[in-house]
Coordinates of C-alpha atoms in Angstrom, one line a residue:
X68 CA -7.6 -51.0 -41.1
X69 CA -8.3 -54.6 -40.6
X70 CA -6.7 -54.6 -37.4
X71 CA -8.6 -51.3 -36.2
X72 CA -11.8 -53.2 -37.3
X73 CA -11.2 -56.3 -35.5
X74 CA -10.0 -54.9 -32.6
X75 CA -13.1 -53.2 -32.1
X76 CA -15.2 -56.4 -32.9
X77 CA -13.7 -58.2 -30.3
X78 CA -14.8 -54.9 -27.7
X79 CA -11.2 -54.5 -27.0
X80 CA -9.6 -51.4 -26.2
X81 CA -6.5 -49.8 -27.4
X82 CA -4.4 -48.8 -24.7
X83 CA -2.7 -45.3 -24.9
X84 CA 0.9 -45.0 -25.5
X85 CA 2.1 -44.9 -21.8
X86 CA 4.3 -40.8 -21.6
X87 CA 7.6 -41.7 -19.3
X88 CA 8.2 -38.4 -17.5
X89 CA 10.7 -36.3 -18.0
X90 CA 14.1 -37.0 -16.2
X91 CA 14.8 -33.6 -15.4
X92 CA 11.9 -32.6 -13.8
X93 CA 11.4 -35.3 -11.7
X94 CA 15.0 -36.3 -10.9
X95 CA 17.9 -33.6 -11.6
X96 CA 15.7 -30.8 -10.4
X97 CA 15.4 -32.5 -6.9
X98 CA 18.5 -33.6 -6.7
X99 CA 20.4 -30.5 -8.1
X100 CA 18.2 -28.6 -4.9
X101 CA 19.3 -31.7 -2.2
X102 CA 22.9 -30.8 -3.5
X103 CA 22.3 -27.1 -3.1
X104 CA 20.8 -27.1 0.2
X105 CA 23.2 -30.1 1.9
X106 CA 26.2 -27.7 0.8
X107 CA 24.5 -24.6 2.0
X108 CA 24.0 -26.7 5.6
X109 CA 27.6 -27.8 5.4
X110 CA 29.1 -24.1 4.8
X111 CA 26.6 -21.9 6.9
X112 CA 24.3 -23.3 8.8
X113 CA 23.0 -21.0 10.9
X114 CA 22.3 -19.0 7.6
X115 CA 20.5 -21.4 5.5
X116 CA 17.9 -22.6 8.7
X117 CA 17.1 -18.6 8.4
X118 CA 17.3 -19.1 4.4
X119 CA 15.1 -21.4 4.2
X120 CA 12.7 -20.4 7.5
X121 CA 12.3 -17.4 5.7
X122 CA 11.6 -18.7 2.4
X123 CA 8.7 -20.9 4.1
X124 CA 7.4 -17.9 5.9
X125 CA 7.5 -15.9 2.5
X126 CA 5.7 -18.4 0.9
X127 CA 3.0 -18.5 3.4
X128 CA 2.6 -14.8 3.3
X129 CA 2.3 -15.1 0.1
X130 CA -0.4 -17.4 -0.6
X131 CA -2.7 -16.2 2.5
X132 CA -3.3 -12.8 1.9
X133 CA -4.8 -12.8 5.8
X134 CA -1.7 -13.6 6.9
X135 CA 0.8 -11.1 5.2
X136 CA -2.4 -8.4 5.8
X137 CA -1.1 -9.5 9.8
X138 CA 2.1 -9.5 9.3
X139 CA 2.0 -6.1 8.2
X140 CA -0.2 -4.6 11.2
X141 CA 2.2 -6.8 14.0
X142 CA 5.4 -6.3 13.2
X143 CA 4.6 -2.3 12.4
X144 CA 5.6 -1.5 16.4
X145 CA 8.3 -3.5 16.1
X146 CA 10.3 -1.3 13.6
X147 CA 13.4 -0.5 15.0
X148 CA 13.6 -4.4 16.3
X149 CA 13.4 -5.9 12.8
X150 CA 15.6 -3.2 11.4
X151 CA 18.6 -4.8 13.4
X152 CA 17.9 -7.8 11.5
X153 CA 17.3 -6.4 8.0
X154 CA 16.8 -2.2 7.0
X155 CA 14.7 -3.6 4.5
X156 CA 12.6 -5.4 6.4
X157 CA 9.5 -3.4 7.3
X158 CA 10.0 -2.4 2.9
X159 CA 9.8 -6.5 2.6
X160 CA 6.8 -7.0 4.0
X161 CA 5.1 -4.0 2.4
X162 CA 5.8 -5.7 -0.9
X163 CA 4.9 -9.1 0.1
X164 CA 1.4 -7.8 1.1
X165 CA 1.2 -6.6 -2.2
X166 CA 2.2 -9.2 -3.6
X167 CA 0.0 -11.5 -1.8
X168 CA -2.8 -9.0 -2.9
X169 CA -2.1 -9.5 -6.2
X170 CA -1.9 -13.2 -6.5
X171 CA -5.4 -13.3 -4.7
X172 CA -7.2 -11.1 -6.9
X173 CA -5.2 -12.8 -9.9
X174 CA -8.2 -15.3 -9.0
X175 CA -10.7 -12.9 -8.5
X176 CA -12.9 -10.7 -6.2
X177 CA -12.6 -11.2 -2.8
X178 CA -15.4 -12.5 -0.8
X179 CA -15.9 -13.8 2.6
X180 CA -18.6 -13.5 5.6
X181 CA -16.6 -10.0 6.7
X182 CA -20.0 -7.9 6.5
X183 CA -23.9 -9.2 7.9
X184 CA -25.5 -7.6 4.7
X185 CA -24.8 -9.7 1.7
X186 CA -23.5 -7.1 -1.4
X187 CA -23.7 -4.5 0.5
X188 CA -21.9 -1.0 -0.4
X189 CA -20.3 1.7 1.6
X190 CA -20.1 5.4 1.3
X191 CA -17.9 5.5 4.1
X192 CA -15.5 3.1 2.4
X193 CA -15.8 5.0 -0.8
X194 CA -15.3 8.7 0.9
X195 CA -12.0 6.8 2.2
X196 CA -10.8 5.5 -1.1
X197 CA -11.4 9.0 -2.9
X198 CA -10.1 11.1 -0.1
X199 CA -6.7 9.0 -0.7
X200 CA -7.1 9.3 -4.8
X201 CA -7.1 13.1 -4.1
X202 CA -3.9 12.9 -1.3
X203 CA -2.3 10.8 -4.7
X204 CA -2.8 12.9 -7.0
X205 CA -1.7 15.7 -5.1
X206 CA 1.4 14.0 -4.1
X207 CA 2.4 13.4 -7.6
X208 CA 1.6 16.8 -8.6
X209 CA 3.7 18.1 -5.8
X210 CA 6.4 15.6 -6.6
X211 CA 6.8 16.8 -10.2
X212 CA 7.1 20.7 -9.1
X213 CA 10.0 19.8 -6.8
X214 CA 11.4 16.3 -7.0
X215 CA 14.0 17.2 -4.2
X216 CA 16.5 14.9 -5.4
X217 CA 16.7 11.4 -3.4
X218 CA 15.2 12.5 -0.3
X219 CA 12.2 13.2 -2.3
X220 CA 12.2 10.3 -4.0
X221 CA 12.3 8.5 -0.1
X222 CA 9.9 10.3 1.4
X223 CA 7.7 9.7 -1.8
X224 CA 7.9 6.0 -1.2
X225 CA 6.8 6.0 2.4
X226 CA 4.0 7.9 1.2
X227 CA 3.4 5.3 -1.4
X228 CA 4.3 2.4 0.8
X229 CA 1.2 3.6 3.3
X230 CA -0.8 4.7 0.6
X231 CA -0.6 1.1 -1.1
X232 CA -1.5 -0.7 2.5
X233 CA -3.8 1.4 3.1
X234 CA -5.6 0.3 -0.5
X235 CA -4.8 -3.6 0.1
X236 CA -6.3 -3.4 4.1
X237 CA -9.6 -1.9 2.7
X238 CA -10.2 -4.3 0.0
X239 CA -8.9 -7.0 2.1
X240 CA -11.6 -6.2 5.3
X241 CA -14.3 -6.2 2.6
X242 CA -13.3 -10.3 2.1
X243 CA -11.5 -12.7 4.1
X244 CA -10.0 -10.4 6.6
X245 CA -12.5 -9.0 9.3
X246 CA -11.7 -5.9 10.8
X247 CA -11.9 -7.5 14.5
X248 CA -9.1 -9.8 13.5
X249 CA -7.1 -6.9 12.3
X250 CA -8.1 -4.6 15.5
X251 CA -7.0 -7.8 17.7
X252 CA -3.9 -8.6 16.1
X253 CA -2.8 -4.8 16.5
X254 CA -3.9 -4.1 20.1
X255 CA -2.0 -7.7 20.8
X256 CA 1.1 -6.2 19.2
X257 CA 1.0 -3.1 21.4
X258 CA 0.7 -5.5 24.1
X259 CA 3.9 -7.2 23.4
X260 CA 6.3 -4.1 22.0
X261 CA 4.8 -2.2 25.8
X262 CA 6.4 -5.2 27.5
X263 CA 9.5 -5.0 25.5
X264 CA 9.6 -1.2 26.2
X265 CA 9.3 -1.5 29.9
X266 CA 11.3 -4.0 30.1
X267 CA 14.2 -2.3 28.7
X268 CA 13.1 0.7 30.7
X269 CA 13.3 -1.0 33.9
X270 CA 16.7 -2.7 33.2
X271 CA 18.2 0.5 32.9
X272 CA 18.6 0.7 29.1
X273 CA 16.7 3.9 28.6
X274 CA 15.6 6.8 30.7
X275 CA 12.1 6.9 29.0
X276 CA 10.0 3.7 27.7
X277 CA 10.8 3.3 24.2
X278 CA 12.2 -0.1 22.3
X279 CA 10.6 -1.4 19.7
X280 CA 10.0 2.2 18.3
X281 CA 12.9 4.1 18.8
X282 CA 11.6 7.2 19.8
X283 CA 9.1 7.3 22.8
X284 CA 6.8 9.9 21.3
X285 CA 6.4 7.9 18.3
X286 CA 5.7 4.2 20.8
X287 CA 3.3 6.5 22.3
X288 CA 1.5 7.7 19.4
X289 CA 1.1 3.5 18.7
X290 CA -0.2 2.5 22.3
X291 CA -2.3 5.2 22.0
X292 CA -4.4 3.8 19.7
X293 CA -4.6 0.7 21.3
X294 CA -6.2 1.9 24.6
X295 CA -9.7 2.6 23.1
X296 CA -9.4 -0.5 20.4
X297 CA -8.3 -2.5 23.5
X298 CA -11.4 -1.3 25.4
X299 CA -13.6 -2.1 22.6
X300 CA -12.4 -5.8 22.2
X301 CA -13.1 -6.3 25.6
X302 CA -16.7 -5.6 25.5
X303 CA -17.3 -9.0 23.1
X304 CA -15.0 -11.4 24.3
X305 CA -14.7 -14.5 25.9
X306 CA -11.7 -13.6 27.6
X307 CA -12.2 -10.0 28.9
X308 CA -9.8 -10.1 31.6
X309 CA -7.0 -10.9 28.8
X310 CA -7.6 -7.5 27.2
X311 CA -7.8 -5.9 30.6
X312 CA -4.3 -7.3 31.4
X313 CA -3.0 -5.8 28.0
X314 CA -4.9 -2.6 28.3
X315 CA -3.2 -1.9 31.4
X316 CA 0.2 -2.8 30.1
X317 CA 0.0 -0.7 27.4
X318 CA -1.5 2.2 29.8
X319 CA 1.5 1.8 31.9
X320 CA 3.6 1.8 28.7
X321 CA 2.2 5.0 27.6
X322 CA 2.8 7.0 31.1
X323 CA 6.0 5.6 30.8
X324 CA 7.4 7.1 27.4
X325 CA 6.5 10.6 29.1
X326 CA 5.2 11.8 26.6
X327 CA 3.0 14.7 26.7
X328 CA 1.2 14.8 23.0
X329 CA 0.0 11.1 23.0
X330 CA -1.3 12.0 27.1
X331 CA -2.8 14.6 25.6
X332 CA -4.6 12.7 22.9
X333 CA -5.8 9.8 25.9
X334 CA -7.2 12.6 27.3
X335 CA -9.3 14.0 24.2
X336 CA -10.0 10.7 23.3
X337 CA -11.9 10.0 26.6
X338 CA -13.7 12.9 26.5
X339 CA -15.0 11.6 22.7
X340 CA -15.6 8.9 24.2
X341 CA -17.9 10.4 26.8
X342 CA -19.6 12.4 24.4
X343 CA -20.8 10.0 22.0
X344 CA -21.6 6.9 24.7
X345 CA -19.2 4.5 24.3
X346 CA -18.0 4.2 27.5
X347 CA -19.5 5.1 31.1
X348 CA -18.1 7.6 33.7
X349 CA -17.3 4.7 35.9
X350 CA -15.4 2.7 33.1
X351 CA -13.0 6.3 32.8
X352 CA -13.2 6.6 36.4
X353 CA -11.7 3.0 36.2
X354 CA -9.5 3.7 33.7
X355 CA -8.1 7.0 36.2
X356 CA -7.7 4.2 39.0
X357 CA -5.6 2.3 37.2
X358 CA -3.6 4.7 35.8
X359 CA -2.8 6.0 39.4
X360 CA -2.0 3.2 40.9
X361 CA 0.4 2.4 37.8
X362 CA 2.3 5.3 38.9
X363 CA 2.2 5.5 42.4
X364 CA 3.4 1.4 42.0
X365 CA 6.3 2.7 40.0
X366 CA 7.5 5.6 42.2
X367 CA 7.0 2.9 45.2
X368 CA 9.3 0.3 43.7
X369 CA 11.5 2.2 41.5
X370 CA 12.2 5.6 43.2
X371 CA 15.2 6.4 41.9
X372 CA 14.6 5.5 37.9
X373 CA 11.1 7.1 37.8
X374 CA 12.5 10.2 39.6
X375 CA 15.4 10.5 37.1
X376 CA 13.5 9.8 34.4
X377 CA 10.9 12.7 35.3
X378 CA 13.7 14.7 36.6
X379 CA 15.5 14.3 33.0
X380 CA 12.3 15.2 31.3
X381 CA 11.8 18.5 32.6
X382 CA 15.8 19.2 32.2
X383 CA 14.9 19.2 28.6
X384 CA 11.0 20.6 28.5
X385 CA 11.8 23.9 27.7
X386 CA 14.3 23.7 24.7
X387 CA 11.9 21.2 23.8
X388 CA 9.3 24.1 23.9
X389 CA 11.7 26.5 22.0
X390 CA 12.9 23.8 19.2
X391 CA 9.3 22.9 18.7
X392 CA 8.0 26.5 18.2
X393 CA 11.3 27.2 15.8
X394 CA 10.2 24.1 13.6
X395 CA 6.9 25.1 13.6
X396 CA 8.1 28.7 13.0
X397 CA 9.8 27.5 9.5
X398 CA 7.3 25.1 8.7
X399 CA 4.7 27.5 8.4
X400 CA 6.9 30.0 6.7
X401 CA 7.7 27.7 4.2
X402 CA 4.1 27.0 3.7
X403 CA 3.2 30.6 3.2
X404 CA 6.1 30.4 1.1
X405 CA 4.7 28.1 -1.3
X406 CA 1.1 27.9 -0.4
X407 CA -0.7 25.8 -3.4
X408 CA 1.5 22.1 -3.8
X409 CA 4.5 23.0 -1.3
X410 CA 8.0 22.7 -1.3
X411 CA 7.8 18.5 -2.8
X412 CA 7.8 15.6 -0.6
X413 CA 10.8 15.5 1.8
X414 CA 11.4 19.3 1.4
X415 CA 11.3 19.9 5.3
X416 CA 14.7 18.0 5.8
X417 CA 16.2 19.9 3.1
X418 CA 15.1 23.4 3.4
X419 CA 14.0 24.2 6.9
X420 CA 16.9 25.9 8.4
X421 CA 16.4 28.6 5.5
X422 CA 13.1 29.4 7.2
X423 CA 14.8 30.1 10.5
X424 CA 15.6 33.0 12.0
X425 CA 18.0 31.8 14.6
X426 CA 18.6 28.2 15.1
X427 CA 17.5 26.3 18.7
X428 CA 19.9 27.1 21.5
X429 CA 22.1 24.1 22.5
X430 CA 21.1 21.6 19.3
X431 CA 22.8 18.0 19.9
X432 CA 20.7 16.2 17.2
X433 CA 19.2 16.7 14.2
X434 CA 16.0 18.4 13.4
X435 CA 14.6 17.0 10.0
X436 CA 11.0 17.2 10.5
X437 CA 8.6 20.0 12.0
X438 CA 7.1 17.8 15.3
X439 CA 4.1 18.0 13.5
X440 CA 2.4 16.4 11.4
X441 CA -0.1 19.2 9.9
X442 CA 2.5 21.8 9.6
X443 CA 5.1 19.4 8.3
X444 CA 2.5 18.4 5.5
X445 CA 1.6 21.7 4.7
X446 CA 5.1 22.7 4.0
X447 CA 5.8 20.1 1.8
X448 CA 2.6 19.6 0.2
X449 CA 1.3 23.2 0.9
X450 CA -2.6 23.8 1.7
X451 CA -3.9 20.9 -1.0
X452 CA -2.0 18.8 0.2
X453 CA -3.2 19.4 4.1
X454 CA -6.7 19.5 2.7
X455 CA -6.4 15.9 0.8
X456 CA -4.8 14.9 4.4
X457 CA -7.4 16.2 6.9
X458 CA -9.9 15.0 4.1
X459 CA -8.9 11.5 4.5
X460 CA -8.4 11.1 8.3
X461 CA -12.1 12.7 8.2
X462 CA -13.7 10.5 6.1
X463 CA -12.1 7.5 8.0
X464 CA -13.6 9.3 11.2
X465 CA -17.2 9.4 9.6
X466 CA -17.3 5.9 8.2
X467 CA -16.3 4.6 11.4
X468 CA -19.0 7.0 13.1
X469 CA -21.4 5.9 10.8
X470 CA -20.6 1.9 11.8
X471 CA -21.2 2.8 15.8
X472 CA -24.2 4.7 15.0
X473 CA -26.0 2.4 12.6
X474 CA -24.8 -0.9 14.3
X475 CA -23.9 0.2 17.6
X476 CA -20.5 -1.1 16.5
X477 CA -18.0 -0.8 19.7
X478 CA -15.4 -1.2 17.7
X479 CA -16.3 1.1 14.9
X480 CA -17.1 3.9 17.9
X481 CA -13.4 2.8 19.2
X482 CA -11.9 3.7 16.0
X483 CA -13.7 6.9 15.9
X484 CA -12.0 8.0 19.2
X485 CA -8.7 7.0 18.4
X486 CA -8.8 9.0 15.4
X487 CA -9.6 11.8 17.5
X488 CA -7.0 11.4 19.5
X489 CA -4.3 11.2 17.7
X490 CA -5.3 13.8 15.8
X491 CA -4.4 15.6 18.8
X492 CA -1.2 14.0 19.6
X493 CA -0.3 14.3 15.8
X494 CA -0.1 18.4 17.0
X495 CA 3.3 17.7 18.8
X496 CA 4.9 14.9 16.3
X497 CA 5.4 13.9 12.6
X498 CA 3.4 11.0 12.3
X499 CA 2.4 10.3 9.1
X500 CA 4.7 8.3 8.0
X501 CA 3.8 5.3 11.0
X502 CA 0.9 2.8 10.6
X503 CA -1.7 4.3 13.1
X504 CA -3.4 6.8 11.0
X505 CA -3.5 4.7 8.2
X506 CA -4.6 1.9 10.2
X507 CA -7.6 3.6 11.3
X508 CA -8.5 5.0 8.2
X509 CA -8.4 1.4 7.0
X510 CA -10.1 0.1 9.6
X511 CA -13.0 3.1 9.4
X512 CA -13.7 1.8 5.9
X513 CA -14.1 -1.7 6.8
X514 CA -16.6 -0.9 9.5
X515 CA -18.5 2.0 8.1
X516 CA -22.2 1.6 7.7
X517 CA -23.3 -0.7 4.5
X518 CA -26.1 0.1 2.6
X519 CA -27.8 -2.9 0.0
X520 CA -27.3 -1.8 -3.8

């Protein structure tokens, strides 16, 4: 006590015990990794630069939920590609996102400058949100009439896996992540998976334009999309002759997988166009130019493969025709079948043949799903299930309508035509289980016309 006293007297201070840190934390930890990581180098190296490249990149992803939101939309095109690398992969990143998503609203709601009106609210982004509460709950419903073993469960998860990126893309565009920069980063991507597609194409690897999507219907139903997104970009850009270089690339693509659904939804999407004012007769009189002289290029340089290729496609047109009309034969039988919640997710696969009369003639591959997407849905989820459907690419129409018309949005009105499009090329394949509708939808919500509260 005297001490204390006269230690305070004199104005001195006490100093505080000085805390030595703790060796293993701040020695055997670090070394215990060096050790770890200097063996893994020794024994395989090439795997542990990938190890630990992917383990940065995770990381990354994981703290920047912009980033892994990317990620997501890039690589999408690319899924047969990163399959060769990893099954799992396109799963991976699904998760990440998620996680990402979590660990940013762990810190709480996301802002940033994504909208002009300050605290503004959206029915169009709500009408999106409850459209795909309803398509939920009618999934799970559906789901626990007929689980359909572990093809069910499967199918289920894609449904989920869309459902969930759908969810984190529309909260995500109302904060950090502006829909331009999502719009970009896709149209980009189908810039560089149409290069990879004709690329293969032209080196003989396939007889249609296909690559990083396996199927060429289902590359077309992606650069399909792009076209009008592509066109909208261009309009505020610094760079417009950058986007004209990928819009043509990706037209060229798109003639190239030969397929006649997604050519069909180009062509309803330039009439939408047309009919609500976002582009001019001479921009789709452009458009025709190009598109021409992309062919007649082709046929001038590479007789011989183009000629094949279209000589190939009409070998097989009309059993196309007759396996089409079969699936969709059996998909609405099995619809009628079960009219209210379907046959369970991933019923199609499972059941269709029972539906069938007679089988296609000459069948060399297997027909799991119905070659479209409304009849396919219908079947599985029966007429509820179509309604929750239609009801969400329709409200992701309208908000996205309701952007152009309020804000004279390009974008927003390029968003509006895709949807209509593919809607049409959705007719003639099963699509619903790719990013492009959901995209849209996403992106429709993140544009749609705010209101203040």
């Amino acid at each position: 006590m005297v001490t204390s006293d006269l230690t305070l007297a004199l104005g001195l201070r006490r100093e505080a015990p000085v805390t030595r840190p703790r060796a293993t934390a701040t020695v055997v930890v670090p070394l215990l990794l060096a050790a770890l990581g200097g063996l893994a180098v020794g024994y395989a190296p090439t795997l542990a630069v990938a190890g630990l490249a992917a383990l940065v990149v995770g990381t990354a992803l994981l703290v920047r939920l912009e980033w892994a939101a990317l990620a997501v939309v890039a690589t999408a095109v690319f899924e047969d590609y990163l399959a060769l690398v990893d099954p799992r992969a396109t799963k991976l990143l699904a998760v990440v996102l998620v996680a990402s998503w979590l660990v940013r609203r762990s810190r709480g709601p996301l802002r940033g400058p994504t909208h002009p009106l300050a605290g503004a609210r959206s029915h169009g982004r709500t009408a999106v949100l409850r459209a795909t509460l309803v398509l939920v709950v009618v999934l799970l419903a559906s789901t626990a009439l007929h689980a359909n073993g572990s093809t069910g469960a499967a199918v289920l998860a894609r449904w989920a896996g869309f459902v969930v990126v759908l969810l984190v893309l529309v909260d995500a565009m109302r904060g950090p992540l502006a829909p331009r920069t999502v719009a970009r980063c896709y149209v980009l991507a189908c810039g560089a998976a149409a290069v990879c597609g004709l690329v293969t194409y032209l080196v003989g690897a396939d007889r249609r334009v296909g690559g990083p999507v396996g199927d060429p219907n289902d590359l077309a139903f992606f650069l399909l999309v792009a076209v009008p997104l592509g066109v909208a970009l261009r309009a505020g850009s610094r760079r417009p002759w950058a986007y004209d270089v990928v819009v043509v690339v990706v037209l060229a693509a798109l003639l190239g997988t030969l397929s006649r659904g997604a050519l069909l939804g180009l062509l309803v999407a330039v009439l939408v166009a047309l009919v609500v004012r976002l582009v001019t007769w001479r921009a789709v009189v452009v458009l025709g130019l190009v598109g021409l002289t992309t062919v007649a290029l082709a046929l001038s340089v590479f007789p011989q493969l183009v000629g094949t290729s279209i000589e190939q496609k009409g070998d097989v047109a009309d059993q196309n025709v007759s396996e089409r009309l079969d699936l969709w034969e059996s998909a609405a039988r099995m619809t009628l079948d079960a009219p209210v919640l379907g046959h369970g997710p991933g019923a199609y696969s499972l059941e269709h043949r029972e539906y069938l009369d007679r089988l296609p003639d000459d069948v060399d591959h297997d027909l799991d799903v119905a070659h479209n997407t409304y009849l396919e849905t219908s079947a599985e989820l029966g007429l509820l299930g179509l309604a929750a459907w239609l009801g969400l690419l329709g409200a992701g129409y309208l908000a996205a309508r309701s952007g152009w018309r309020a804000r004279g949005d390009r974008l927003a009105g390029a968003v509006g035509v895709a949807l209509a499009g593919t809607a049409v090329a959705a007719v003639f394949v099963t699509e619903q289980y790719f990013l492009p509708f959901w995209l849209l939808c996403a992106l429709g919500a993140g544009l749609a016309r705010e209101r203040l509260p």
